[in-house]
PDB file of C-alpha atoms and ligand atoms in Angstrom:
ATOM      1  CA  MET A   1       3.590   4.941  14.117  1.00  0.00           C
ATOM      2  CA  ALA A   2       5.549   5.219  10.894  1.00  0.00           C
ATOM      3  CA  ASP A   3       2.566   6.514   9.044  1.00  0.00           C
ATOM      4  CA  LEU A   4       2.163   9.848  10.785  1.00  0.00           C
ATOM      5  CA  HIS A   5       0.730  12.188   8.186  1.00  0.00           C
ATOM      6  CA  PHE A   6       2.115  15.240   9.943  1.00  0.00           C
ATOM      7  CA  CYS A   7       5.277  15.974  11.877  1.00  0.00           C
ATOM      8  CA  PRO A   8       4.516  15.622  15.616  1.00  0.00           C
ATOM      9  CA  ASN A   9       6.576  18.713  16.437  1.00  0.00           C
ATOM     10  CA  PRO A  10       3.867  21.298  17.234  1.00  0.00           C
ATOM     11  CA  GLU A  11       6.104  24.047  15.837  1.00  0.00           C
ATOM     12  CA  CYS A  12       6.439  22.226  12.506  1.00  0.00           C
ATOM     13  CA  GLN A  13       3.536  19.873  11.675  1.00  0.00           C
ATOM     14  CA  ALA A  14       4.899  19.470   8.160  1.00  0.00           C
ATOM     15  CA  ASP A  15       2.943  17.154   5.913  1.00  0.00           C
ATOM     16  CA  GLN A  16       5.025  13.985   5.667  1.00  0.00           C
ATOM     17  CA  ARG A  17       3.227  12.705   2.598  1.00  0.00           C
ATOM     18  CA  ASP A  18       4.951  12.945  -0.736  1.00  0.00           C
ATOM     19  CA  LYS A  19       3.358  11.623  -3.927  1.00  0.00           C
ATOM     20  CA  GLU A  20       0.353   9.390  -3.948  1.00  0.00           C
ATOM     21  CA  ILE A  21       1.255   5.832  -4.945  1.00  0.00           C
ATOM     22  CA  PRO A  22      -0.342   5.027  -8.325  1.00  0.00           C
ATOM     23  CA  ASP A  23      -3.365   2.727  -7.964  1.00  0.00           C
ATOM     24  CA  GLU A  24      -1.729  -0.074  -9.924  1.00  0.00           C
ATOM     25  CA  HIS A  25       1.189  -0.186  -7.437  1.00  0.00           C
ATOM     26  CA  LYS A  26      -0.633   0.312  -4.155  1.00  0.00           C
ATOM     27  CA  HIS A  27      -0.807  -3.415  -3.459  1.00  0.00           C
ATOM     28  CA  LEU A  28       3.011  -3.509  -3.418  1.00  0.00           C
ATOM     29  CA  PHE A  29       3.306  -1.000  -0.608  1.00  0.00           C
ATOM     30  CA  GLY A  30       0.475  -1.628   1.816  1.00  0.00           C
ATOM     31  CA  GLY A  31      -0.097   1.325   4.092  1.00  0.00           C
ATOM     32  CA  ASP A  32      -2.424   4.099   3.075  1.00  0.00           C
ATOM     33  CA  GLY A  33      -1.345   4.759  -0.507  1.00  0.00           C
ATOM     34  CA  TRP A  34       1.210   7.499  -0.019  1.00  0.00           C
ATOM     35  CA  PHE A  35       4.945   7.746  -0.282  1.00  0.00           C
ATOM     36  CA  TYR A  36       6.373   9.489   2.757  1.00  0.00           C
ATOM     37  CA  ARG A  37       9.150  12.028   3.104  1.00  0.00           C
ATOM     38  CA  THR A  38       9.814  10.861   6.663  1.00  0.00           C
ATOM     39  CA  ILE A  39      13.390   9.739   7.274  1.00  0.00           C
ATOM     40  CA  GLY A  40      13.902   6.318   8.829  1.00  0.00           C
ATOM     41  CA  VAL A  41      17.080   6.469  10.908  1.00  0.00           C
ATOM     42  CA  TYR A  42      18.839   3.158  10.553  1.00  0.00           C
ATOM     43  CA  ALA A  43      21.146   1.861  13.285  1.00  0.00           C
ATOM     44  CA  TYR A  44      21.759  -1.406  15.126  1.00  0.00           C
ATOM     45  CA  ASP A  45      20.405  -3.315  12.094  1.00  0.00           C
ATOM     46  CA  HIS A  46      16.980  -1.699  12.388  1.00  0.00           C
ATOM     47  CA  THR A  47      15.082   1.369  11.365  1.00  0.00           C
ATOM     48  CA  LEU A  48      15.433   2.723  14.871  1.00  0.00           C
ATOM     49  CA  PHE A  49      13.235   5.824  14.782  1.00  0.00           C
ATOM     50  CA  TYR A  50      11.837   8.428  12.426  1.00  0.00           C
ATOM     51  CA  GLN A  51      12.825  11.966  11.683  1.00  0.00           C
ATOM     52  CA  CYS A  52      11.092  14.880   9.977  1.00  0.00           C
ATOM     53  CA  PRO A  53      13.018  16.073   6.891  1.00  0.00           C
ATOM     54  CA  ASP A  54      11.973  19.677   7.569  1.00  0.00           C
ATOM     55  CA  CYS A  55      12.650  20.335  11.268  1.00  0.00           C
ATOM     56  CA  GLY A  56      14.804  17.323  12.184  1.00  0.00           C
ATOM     57  CA  GLY A  57      12.447  16.419  15.008  1.00  0.00           C
ATOM     58  CA  ALA A  58      12.437  12.727  15.887  1.00  0.00           C
ATOM     59  CA  TRP A  59       9.822  10.251  17.032  1.00  0.00           C
ATOM     60  CA  HIS A  60       9.977   6.692  18.184  1.00  0.00           C
ATOM     61  CA  ARG A  61       9.202   3.644  16.146  1.00  0.00           C
ATOM     62  CA  PHE A  62       9.266   1.152  18.994  1.00  0.00           C
ATOM     63  CA  PRO A  63       7.061   1.269  22.085  1.00  0.00           C
ATOM     64  CA  LEU A  64       8.353   2.349  25.469  1.00  0.00           C
ATOM     65  CA  GLY A  65       9.843  -0.702  27.164  1.00  0.00           C
ATOM     66  CA  HIS A  66      11.149  -2.254  23.930  1.00  0.00           C
ATOM     67  CA  TYR A  67      14.949  -2.599  24.042  1.00  0.00           C
ATOM     68  CA  LEU A  68      15.231  -0.731  20.748  1.00  0.00           C
ATOM     69  CA  TYR A  69      13.233   2.151  22.210  1.00  0.00           C
ATOM     70  CA  HIS A  70      16.071   2.642  24.672  1.00  0.00           C
ATOM     71  CA  LYS A  71      18.676   2.362  21.916  1.00  0.00           C
ATOM     72  CA  ALA A  72      16.759   4.981  19.939  1.00  0.00           C
ATOM     73  CA  ALA A  73      16.517   7.275  22.980  1.00  0.00           C
ATOM     74  CA  GLU A  74      20.289   6.973  23.495  1.00  0.00           C
ATOM     75  CA  TYR A  75      20.913   7.747  19.832  1.00  0.00           C
ATOM     76  CA  MET A  76      18.624  10.789  19.923  1.00  0.00           C
ATOM     77  CA  ARG A  77      20.371  12.113  23.036  1.00  0.00           C
ATOM     78  CA  ALA A  78      23.826  11.526  21.560  1.00  0.00           C
ATOM     79  CA  HIS A  79      22.840  13.460  18.429  1.00  0.00           C
ATOM     80  CA  ASN A  80      20.882  16.195  20.210  1.00  0.00           C
ATOM     81  CA  LEU A  81      17.643  15.264  18.492  1.00  0.00           C
ATOM     82  CA  GLN A  82      14.417  16.356  20.095  1.00  0.00           C
ATOM     83  CA  ASP A  83      11.892  13.591  20.739  1.00  0.00           C
ATOM     84  CA  PHE A  84       8.383  14.504  19.592  1.00  0.00           C
ATOM     85  CA  THR A  85       6.832  11.058  19.960  1.00  0.00           C
ATOM     86  CA  PRO A  86       3.087  11.623  20.329  1.00  0.00           C
ATOM     87  CA  LYS A  87       2.011  10.844  23.889  1.00  0.00           C
ATOM     88  CA  THR A  88      -1.192   9.123  22.857  1.00  0.00           C
ATOM     89  CA  SER A  89       0.443   6.807  20.327  1.00  0.00           C
ATOM     90  CA  GLU A  90      -1.237   3.489  19.843  1.00  0.00           C
ATOM     91  CA  VAL A  91       1.330   0.737  19.532  1.00  0.00           C
TER      92      VAL A  91
HETATM   93 ZN1   ZN B   1       8.966  18.609  11.462  1.00  0.00          ZN
END
């Protein structure tokens, strides 16, 4: 979920990848070898959800039904953030 390559906002679709992680450091980061520009919004002692640095669109980190999903949804509503969580997300 964190590793979306493109913003899920259909109006934006900005590439979230930044620089490629140098080969000699890839083992330190896991993932797919890229640094990401995606913003992790931190609240309630967790990275609660993600946000695109270009359009401000948000998407969930936690699956529907998780208590932190509901916290994230509340936070998004309170801050007027639009939820672009992909519908077919595998979690
Ligand atoms: Zn975006």
